[in-house]
mmCIF file of C-alpha atoms and ligand atoms in Angstrom:
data_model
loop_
_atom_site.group_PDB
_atom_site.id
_atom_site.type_symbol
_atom_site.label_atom_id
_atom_site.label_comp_id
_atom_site.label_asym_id
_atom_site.label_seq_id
_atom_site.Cartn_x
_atom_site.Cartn_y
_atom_site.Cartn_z
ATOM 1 C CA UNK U 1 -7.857 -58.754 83.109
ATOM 2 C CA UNK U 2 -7.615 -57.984 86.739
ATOM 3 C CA UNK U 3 -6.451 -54.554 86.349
ATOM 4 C CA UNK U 4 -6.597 -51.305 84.015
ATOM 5 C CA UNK U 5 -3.406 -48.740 84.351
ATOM 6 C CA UNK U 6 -3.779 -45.713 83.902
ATOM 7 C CA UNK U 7 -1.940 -42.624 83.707
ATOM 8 C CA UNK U 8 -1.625 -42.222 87.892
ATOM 9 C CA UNK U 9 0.044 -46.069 87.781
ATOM 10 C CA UNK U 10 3.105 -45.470 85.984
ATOM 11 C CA UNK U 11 6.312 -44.316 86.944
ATOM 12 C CA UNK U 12 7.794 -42.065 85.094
ATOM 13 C CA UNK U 13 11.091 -42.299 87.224
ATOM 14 C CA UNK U 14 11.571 -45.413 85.971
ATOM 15 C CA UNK U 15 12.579 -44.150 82.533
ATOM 16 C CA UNK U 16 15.050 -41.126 84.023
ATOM 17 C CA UNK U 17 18.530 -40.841 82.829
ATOM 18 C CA UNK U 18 18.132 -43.923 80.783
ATOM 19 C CA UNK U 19 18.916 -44.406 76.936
ATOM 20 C CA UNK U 20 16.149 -45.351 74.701
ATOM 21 C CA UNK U 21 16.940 -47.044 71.347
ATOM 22 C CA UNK U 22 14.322 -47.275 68.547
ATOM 23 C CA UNK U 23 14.902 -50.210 66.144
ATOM 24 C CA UNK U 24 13.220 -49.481 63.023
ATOM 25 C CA UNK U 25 11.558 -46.550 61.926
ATOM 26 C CA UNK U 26 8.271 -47.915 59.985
ATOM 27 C CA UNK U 27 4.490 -47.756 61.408
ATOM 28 C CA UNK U 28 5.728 -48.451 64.713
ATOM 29 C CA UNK U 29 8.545 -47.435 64.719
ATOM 30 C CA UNK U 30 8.247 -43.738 63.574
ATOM 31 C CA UNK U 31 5.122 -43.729 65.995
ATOM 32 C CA UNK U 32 6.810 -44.970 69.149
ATOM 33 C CA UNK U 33 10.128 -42.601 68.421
ATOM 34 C CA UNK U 34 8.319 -39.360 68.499
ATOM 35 C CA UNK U 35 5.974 -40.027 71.361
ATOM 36 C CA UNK U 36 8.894 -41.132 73.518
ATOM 37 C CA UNK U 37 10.973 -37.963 72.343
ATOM 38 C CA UNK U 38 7.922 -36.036 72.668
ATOM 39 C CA UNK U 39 7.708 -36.998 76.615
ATOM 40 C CA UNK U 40 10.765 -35.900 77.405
ATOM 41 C CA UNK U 41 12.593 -39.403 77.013
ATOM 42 C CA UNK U 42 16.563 -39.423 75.954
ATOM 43 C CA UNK U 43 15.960 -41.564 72.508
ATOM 44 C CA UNK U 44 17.972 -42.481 69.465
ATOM 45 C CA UNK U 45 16.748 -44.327 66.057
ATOM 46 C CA UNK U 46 18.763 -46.818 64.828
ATOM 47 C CA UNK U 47 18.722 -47.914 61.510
ATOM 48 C CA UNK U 48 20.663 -50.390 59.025
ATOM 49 C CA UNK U 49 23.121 -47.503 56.849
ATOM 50 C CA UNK U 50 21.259 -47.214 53.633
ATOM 51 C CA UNK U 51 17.713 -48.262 54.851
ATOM 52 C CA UNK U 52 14.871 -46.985 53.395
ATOM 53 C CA UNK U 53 13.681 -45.477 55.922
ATOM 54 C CA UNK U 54 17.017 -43.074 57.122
ATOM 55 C CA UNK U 55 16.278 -39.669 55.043
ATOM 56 C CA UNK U 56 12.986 -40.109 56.365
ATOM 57 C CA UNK U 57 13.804 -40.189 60.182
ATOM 58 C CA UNK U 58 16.028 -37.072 59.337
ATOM 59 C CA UNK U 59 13.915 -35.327 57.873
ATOM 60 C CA UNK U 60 11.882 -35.582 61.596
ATOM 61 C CA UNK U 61 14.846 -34.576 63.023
ATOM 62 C CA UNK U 62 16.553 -37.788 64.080
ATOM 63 C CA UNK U 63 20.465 -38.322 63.809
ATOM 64 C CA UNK U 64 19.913 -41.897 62.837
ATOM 65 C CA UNK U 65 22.895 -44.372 63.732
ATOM 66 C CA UNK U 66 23.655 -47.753 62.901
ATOM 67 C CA UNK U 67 21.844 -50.371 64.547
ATOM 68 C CA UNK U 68 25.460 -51.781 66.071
ATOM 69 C CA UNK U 69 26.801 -48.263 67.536
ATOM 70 C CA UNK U 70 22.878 -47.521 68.389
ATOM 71 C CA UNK U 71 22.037 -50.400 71.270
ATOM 72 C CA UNK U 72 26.096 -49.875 72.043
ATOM 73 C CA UNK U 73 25.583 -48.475 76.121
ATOM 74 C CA UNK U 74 21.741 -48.415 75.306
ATOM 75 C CA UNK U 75 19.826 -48.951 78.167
ATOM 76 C CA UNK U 76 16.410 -50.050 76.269
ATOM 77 C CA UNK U 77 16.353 -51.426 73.107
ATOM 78 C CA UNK U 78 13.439 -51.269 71.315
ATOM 79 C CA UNK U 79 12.899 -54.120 68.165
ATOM 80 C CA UNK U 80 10.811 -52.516 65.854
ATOM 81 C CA UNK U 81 11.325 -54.236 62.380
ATOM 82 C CA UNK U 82 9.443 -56.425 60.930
ATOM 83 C CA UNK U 83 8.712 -59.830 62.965
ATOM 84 C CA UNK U 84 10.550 -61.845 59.994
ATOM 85 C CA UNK U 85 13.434 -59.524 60.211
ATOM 86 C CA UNK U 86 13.769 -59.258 63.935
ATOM 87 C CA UNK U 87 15.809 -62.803 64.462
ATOM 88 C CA UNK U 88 18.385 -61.908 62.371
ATOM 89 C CA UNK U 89 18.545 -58.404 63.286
ATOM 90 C CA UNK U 90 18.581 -59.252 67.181
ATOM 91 C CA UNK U 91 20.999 -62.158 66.938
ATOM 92 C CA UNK U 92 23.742 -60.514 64.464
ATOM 93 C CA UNK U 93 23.163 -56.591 65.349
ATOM 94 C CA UNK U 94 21.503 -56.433 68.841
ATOM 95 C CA UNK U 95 22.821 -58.964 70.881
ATOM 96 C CA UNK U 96 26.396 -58.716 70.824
ATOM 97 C CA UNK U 97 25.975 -55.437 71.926
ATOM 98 C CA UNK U 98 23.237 -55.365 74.277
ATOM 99 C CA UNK U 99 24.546 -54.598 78.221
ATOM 100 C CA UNK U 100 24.003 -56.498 81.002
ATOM 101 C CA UNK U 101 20.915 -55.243 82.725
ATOM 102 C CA UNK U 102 19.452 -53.416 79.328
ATOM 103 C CA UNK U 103 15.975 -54.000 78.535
ATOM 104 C CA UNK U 104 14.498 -55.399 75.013
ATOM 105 C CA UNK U 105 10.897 -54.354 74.070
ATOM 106 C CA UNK U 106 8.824 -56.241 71.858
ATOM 107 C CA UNK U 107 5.405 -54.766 69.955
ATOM 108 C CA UNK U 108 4.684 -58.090 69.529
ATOM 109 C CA UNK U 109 5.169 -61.207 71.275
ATOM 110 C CA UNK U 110 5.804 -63.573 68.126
ATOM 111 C CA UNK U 111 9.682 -63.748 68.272
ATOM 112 C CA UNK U 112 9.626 -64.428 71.862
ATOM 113 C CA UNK U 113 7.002 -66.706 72.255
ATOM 114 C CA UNK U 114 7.628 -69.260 69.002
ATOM 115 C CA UNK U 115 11.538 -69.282 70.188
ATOM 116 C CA UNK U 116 12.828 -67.524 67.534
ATOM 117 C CA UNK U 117 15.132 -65.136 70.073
ATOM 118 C CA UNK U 118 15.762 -66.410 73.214
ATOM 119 C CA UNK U 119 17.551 -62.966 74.563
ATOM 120 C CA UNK U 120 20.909 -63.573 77.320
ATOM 121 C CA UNK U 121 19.284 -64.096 81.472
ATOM 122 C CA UNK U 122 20.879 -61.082 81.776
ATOM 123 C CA UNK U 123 18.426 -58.645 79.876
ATOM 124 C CA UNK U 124 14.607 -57.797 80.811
ATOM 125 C CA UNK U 125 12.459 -58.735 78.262
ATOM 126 C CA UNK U 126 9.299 -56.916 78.107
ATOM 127 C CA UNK U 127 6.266 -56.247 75.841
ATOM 128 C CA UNK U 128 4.334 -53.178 75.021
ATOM 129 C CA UNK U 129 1.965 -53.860 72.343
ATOM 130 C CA UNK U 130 -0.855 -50.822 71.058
ATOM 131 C CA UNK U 131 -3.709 -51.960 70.630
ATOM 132 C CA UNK U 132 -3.525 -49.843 66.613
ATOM 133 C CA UNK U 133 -1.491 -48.999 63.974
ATOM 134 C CA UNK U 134 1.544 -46.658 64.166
ATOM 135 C CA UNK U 135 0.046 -43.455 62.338
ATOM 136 C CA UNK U 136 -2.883 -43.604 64.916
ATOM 137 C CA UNK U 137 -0.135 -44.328 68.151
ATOM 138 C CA UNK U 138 1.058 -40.499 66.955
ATOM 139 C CA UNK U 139 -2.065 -39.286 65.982
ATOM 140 C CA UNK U 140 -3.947 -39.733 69.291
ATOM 141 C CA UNK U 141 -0.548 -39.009 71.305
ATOM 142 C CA UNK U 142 -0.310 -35.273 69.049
ATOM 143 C CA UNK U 143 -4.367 -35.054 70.174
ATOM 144 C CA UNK U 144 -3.975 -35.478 73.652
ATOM 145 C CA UNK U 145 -4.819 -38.647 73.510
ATOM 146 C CA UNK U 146 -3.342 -42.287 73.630
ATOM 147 C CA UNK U 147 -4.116 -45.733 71.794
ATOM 148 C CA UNK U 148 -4.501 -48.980 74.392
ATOM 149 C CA UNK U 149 -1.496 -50.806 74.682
ATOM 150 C CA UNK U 150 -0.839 -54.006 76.508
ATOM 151 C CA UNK U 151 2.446 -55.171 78.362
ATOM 152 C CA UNK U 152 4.257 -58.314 79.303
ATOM 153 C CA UNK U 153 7.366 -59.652 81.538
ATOM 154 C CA UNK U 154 8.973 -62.359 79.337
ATOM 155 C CA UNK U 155 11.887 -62.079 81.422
ATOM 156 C CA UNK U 156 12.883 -59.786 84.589
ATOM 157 C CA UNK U 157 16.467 -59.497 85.149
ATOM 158 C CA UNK U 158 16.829 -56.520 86.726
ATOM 159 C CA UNK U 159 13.483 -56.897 89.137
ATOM 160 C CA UNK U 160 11.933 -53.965 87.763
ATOM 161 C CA UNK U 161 11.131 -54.442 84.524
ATOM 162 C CA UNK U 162 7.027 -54.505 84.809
ATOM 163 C CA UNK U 163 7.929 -50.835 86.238
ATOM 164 C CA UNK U 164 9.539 -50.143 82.949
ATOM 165 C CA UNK U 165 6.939 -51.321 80.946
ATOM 166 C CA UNK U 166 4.595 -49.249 82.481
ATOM 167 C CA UNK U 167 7.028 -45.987 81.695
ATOM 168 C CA UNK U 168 6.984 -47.022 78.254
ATOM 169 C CA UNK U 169 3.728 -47.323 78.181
ATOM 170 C CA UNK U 170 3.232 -44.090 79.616
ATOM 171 C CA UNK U 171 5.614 -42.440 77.231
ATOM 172 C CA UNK U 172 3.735 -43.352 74.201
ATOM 173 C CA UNK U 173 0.608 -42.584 75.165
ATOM 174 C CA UNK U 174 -0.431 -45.962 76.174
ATOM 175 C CA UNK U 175 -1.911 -45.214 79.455
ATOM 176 C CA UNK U 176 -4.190 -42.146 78.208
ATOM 177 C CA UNK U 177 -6.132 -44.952 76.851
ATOM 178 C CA UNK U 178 -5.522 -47.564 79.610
ATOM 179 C CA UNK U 179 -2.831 -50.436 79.804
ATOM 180 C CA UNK U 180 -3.860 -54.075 80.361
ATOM 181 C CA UNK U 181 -1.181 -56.781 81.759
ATOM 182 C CA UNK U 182 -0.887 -59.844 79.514
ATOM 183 C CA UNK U 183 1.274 -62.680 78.635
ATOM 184 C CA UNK U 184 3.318 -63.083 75.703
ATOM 185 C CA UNK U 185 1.477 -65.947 74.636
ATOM 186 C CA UNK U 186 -1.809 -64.741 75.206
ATOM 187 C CA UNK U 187 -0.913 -61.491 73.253
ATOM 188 C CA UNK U 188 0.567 -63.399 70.247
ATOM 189 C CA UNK U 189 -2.456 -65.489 69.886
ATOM 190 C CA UNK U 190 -5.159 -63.370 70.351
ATOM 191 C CA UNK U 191 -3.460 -60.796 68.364
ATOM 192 C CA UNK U 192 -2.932 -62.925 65.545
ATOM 193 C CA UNK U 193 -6.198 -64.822 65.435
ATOM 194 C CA UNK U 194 -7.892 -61.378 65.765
ATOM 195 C CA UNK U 195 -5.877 -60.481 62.492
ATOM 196 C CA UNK U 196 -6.467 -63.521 60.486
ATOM 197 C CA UNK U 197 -10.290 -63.970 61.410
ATOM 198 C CA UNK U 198 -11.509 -60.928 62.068
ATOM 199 C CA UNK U 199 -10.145 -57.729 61.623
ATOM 200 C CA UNK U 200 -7.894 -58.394 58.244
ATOM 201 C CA UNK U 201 -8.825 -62.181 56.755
ATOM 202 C CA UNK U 202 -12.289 -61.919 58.171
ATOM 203 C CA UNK U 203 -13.306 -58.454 57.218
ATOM 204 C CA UNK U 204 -11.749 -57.755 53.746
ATOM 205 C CA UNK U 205 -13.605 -61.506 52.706
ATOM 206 C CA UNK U 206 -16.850 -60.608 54.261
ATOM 207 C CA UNK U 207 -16.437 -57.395 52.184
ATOM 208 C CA UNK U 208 -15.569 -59.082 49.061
ATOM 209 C CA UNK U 209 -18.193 -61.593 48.909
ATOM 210 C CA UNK U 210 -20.719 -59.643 49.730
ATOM 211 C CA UNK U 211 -19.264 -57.030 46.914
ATOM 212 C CA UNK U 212 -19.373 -60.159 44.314
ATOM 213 C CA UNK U 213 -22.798 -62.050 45.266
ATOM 214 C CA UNK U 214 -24.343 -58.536 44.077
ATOM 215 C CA UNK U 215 -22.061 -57.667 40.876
ATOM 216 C CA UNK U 216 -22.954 -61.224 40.188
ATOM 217 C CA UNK U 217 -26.398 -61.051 40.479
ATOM 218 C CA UNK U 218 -26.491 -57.801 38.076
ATOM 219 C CA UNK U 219 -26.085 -54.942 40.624
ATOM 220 C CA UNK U 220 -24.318 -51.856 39.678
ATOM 221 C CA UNK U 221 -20.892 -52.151 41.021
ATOM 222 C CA UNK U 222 -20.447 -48.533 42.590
ATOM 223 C CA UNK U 223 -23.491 -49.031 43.957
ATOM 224 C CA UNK U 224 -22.270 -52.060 45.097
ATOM 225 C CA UNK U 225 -19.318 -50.850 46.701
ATOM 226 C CA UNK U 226 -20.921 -48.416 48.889
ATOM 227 C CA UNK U 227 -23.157 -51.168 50.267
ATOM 228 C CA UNK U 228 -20.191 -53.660 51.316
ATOM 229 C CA UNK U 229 -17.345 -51.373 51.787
ATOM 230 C CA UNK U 230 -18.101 -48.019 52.371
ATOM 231 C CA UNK U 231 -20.956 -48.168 54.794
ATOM 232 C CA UNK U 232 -18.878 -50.910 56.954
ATOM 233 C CA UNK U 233 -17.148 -47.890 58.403
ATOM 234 C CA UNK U 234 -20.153 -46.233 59.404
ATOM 235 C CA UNK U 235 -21.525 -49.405 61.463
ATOM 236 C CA UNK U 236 -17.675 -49.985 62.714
ATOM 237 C CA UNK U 237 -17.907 -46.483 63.938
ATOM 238 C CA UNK U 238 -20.911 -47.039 65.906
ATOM 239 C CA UNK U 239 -19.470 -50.691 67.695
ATOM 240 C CA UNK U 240 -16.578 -48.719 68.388
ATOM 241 C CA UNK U 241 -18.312 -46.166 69.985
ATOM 242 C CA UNK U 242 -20.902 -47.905 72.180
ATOM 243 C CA UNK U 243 -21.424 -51.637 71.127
ATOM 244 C CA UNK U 244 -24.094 -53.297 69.426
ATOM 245 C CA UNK U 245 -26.498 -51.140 71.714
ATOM 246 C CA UNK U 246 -25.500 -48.439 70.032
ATOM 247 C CA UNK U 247 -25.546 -49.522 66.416
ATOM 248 C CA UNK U 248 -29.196 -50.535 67.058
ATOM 249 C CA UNK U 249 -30.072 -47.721 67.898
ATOM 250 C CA UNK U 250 -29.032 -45.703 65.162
ATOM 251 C CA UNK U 251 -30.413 -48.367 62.100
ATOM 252 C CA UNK U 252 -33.701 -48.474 61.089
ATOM 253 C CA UNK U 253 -36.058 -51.846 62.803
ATOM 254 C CA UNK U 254 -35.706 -52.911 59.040
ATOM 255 C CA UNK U 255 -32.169 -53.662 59.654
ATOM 256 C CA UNK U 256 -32.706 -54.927 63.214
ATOM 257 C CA UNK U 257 -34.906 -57.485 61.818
ATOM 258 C CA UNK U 258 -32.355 -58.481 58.759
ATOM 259 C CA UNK U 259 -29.176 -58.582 61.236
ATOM 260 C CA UNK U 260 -30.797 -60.458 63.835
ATOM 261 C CA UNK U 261 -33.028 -63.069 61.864
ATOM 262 C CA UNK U 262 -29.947 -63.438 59.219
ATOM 263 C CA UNK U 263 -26.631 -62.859 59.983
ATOM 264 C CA UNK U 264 -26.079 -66.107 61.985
ATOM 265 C CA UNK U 265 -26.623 -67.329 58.509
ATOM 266 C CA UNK U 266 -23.439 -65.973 57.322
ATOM 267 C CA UNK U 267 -21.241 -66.541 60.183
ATOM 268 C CA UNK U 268 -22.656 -69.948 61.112
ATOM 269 C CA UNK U 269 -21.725 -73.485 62.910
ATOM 270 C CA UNK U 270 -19.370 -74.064 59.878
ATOM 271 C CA UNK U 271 -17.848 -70.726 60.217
ATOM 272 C CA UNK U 272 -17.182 -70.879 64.287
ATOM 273 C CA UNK U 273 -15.492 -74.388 63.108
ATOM 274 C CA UNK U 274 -12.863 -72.755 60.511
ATOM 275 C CA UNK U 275 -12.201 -70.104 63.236
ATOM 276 C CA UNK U 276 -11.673 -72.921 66.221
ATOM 277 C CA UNK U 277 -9.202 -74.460 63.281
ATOM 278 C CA UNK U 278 -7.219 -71.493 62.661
ATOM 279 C CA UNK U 279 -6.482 -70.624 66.274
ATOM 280 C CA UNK U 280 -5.500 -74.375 66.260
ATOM 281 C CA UNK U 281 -2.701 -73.540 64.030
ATOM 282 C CA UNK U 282 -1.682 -70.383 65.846
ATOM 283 C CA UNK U 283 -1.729 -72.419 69.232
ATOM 284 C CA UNK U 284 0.417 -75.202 67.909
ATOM 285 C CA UNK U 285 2.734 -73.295 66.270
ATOM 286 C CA UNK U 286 1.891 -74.271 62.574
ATOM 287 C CA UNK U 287 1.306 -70.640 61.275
ATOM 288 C CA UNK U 288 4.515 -69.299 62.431
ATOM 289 C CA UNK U 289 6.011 -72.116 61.051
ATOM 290 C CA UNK U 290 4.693 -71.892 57.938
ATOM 291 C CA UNK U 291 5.194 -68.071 57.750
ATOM 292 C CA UNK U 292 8.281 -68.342 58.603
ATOM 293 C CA UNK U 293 9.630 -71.118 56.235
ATOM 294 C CA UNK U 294 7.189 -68.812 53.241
ATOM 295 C CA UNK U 295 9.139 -65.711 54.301
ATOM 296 C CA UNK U 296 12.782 -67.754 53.939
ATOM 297 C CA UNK U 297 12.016 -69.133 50.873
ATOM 298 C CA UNK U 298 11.220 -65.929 48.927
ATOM 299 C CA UNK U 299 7.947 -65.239 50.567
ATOM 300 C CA UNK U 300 6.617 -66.170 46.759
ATOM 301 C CA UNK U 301 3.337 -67.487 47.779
ATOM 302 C CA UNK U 302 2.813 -64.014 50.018
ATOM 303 C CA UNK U 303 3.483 -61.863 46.865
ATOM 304 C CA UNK U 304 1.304 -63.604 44.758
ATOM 305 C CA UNK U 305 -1.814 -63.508 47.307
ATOM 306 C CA UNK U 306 -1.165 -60.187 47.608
ATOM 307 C CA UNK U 307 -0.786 -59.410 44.139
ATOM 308 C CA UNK U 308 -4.590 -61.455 43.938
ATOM 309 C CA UNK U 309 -6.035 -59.347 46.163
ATOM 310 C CA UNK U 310 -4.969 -55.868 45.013
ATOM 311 C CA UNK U 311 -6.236 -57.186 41.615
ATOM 312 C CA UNK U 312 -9.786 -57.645 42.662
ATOM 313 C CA UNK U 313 -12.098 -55.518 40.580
ATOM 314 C CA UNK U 314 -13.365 -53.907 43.827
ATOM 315 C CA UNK U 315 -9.787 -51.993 44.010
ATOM 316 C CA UNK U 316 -10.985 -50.590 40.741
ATOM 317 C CA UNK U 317 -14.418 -49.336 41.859
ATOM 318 C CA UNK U 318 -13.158 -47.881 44.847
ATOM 319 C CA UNK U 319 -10.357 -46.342 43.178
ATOM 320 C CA UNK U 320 -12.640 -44.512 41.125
ATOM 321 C CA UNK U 321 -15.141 -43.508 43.818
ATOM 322 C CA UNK U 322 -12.688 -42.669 46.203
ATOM 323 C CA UNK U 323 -10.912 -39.965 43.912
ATOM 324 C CA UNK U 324 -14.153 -38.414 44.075
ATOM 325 C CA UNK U 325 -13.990 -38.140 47.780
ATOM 326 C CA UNK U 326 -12.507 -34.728 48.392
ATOM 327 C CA UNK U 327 -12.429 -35.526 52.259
ATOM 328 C CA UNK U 328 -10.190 -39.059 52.346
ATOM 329 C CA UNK U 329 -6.899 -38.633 52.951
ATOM 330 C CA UNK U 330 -4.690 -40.669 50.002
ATOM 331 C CA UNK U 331 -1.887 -40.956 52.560
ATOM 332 C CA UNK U 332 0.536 -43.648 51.017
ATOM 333 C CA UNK U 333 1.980 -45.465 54.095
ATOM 334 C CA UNK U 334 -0.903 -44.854 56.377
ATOM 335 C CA UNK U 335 -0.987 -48.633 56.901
ATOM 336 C CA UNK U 336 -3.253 -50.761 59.612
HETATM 337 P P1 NAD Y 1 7.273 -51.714 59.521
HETATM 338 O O1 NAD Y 1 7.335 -52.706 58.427
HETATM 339 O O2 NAD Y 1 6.318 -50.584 59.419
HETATM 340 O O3 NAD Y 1 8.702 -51.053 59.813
HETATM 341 C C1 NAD Y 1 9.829 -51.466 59.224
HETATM 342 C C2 NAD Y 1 11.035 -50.665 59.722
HETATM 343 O O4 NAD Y 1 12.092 -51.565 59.928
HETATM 344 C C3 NAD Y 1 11.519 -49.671 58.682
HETATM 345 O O5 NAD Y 1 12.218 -48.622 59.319
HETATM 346 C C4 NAD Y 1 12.474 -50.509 57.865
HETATM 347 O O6 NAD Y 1 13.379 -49.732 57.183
HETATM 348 C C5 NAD Y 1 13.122 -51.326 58.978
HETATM 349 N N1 NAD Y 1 13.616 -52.637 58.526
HETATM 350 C C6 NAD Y 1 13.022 -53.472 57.656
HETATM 351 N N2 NAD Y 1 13.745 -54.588 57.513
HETATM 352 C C7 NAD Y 1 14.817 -54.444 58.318
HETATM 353 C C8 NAD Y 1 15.953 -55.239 58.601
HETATM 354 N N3 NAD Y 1 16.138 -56.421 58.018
HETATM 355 N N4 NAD Y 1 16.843 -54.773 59.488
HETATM 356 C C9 NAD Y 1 16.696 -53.560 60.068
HETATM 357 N N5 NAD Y 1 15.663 -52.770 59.831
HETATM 358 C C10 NAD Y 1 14.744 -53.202 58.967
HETATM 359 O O7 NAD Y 1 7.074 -52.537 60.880
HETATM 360 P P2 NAD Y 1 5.877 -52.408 61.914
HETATM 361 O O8 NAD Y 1 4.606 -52.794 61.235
HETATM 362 O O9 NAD Y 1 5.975 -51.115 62.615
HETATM 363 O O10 NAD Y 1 6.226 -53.594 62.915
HETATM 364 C C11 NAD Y 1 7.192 -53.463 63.931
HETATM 365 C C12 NAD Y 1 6.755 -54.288 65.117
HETATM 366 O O11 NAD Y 1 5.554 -53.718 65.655
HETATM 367 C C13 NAD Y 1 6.401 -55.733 64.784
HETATM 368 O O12 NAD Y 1 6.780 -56.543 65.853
HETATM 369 C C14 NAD Y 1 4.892 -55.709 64.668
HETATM 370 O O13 NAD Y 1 4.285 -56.958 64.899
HETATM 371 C C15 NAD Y 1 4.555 -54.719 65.753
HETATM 372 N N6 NAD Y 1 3.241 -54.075 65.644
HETATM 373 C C16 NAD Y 1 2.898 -53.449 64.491
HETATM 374 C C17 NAD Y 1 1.672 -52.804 64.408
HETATM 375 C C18 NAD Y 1 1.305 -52.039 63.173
HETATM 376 O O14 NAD Y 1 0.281 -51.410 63.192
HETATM 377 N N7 NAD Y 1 2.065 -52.011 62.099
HETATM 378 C C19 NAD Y 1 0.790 -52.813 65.500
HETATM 379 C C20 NAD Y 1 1.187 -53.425 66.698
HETATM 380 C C21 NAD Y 1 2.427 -54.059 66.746
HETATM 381 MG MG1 MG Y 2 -8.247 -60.730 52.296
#
């Protein structure tokens, strides 16, 4: 990454006296539309008639219009559905419609880069990505604050469209934070990798296995819970706030000694290989094929696994505990 933008980089020009269109109004979505109205932007949500999400966005204040009569004269359109939904959505609602010169932003690259839309010559196609869920995008924004967001050119049409990114950027926050410049590929893959090994796959099977080697081995399982779930925010905290310096300074030599003599144990040579395999698949295509052809086929398989894993007996425990917590906030939709 060659450079870091900032709040002083972007032009805010570039988004004057131009019509903003918000696709969607989930995480996102929802996030995105209120920091953009919030700075002063000129932006609509559009929405299929009937979706779930319509009372919501009016209750927020929108005048939600159809997706059709919503990118109709819009001068950025911004897709924020679902990935799965977004070809269909684009090809059908969006594109007839789009003008010559309009710009469409992506939160993801996925669409673009596995060829799923391939968007008129006509149109910019750009990228701004945060770096965090939609509930914190507002959160921060509301706080003064911004969440990291990185941007792409797919396609510049009009000759300014890395300008534009940058305004949108800007307008949601983005550059409170700092903005890095990326591709759509690299986004894509490092976003999904990150995802599947780390963050979601990685973490929540970490978490479990650790949770069942002690139930297994006759441990209480509240007690076992705090160990492998709860504390995990505690150390996340600290590597979010200052790296492993900072989480060794704060646990005891004890648990120096245990992380550093064993936990190349756990993520070992066998490990690194399973990860080097499942970017493979993300570089070649083969998980967006096959989560693609899953999601047109019923997305059967995807309910069941996650049907699997709310079942785990760990949802139980922490149900429980959690109740118990008067401090967590049981915020249905406050997703990651
Ligand atoms: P979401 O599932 O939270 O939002 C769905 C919204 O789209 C809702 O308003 C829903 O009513 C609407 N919708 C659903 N199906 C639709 C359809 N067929 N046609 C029209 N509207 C439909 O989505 P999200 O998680 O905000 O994801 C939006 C984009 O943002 C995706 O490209 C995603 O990869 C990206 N992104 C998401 C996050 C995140 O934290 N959720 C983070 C970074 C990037
Ligand atoms: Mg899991």
């Amino acid at each position: 990454m060659d450079k870091f933008f900032t709040e002083t980089d972007a032009n805010k020009e570039a988004l004057r006296d131009r019509r903003v269109v918000v696709l969607g109004y989930g995480s996102q979505g929802r996030g995105q539309a209120l920091n953009l109205r919030d700075s002063g932007v000129d932006v609509a949500v559009g929405l299929r008639s009937g979706g779930t999400t319509w009372a919501q966005a009016e209750g927020e204040g929108w005048e939600p219009v159809p997706v059709e009569t919503a990118v109709e004269g819009a001068d950025v359109v911004c897709l924020l559905v679902p990935d799965m939904d977004q070809p269909e959505l684009y090809q059908q609602h969006v594109a007839p419609h789009l003008k010559p010169g309009a710009a469409v932003v992506f939160a993801h690259g996925f669409n673009i880069h596995y060829d799923a839309i391939a968007p008129a010559d006509n149109v910019d196609v750009i990228m701004v990505a945060p770096k965090g869920p939609g509930a914190l995008v507002r959160e921060q924004f509301e706080q003064g604050r911004g969440v990291p967001c990185l941007f792409a050119v797919h396609q510049d049409a009009t000759g300014s469209a890395a300008e534009l990114a940058l305004a949108y950027a800007d307008a949601i926050g983005g550059t409170r934070a700092g903005v890095m410049q990326t591709t759509f590929r690299e986004e894509t893959e490092t976003d999904l990798f990150g995802e599947q090994a780390v963050l979601c796959g990685g973490a929540t099977e970490l978490v479990c296995a650790g949770w069942e080697t002690l139930v297994e081995a006759g441990y209480d399982p509240q007690l076992a819970y705090f160990e492998c779930l709860h504390e995990l925010k505690l150390i996340v905290d600290l590597l979010y706030e200052g790296g492993l310096a900072r989480m060794h300074k704060f646990v005891s030599d004890t648990a120096k000694y245990g992380d550093l003599s064993r936990g190349k144990r756990v993520i070992d040579e066998q490990t690194r290989q399973r990860m080097k395999e499942i970017l493979a698949e993300i570089q070649d295509g083969r998980f967006a094929k096959e989560w693609r052809e899953e999601h047109a086929t019923g997305s059967k398989n995807y309910h069941a696994m996650l049907q699997a894993d709310l079942d785990h007996p760990i949802e139980q425990v922490g149900q429980q505990l959690r109740s118990r917590f008067a401090w967590i906030r049981q915020e249905e939709g406050a997703t990651a």
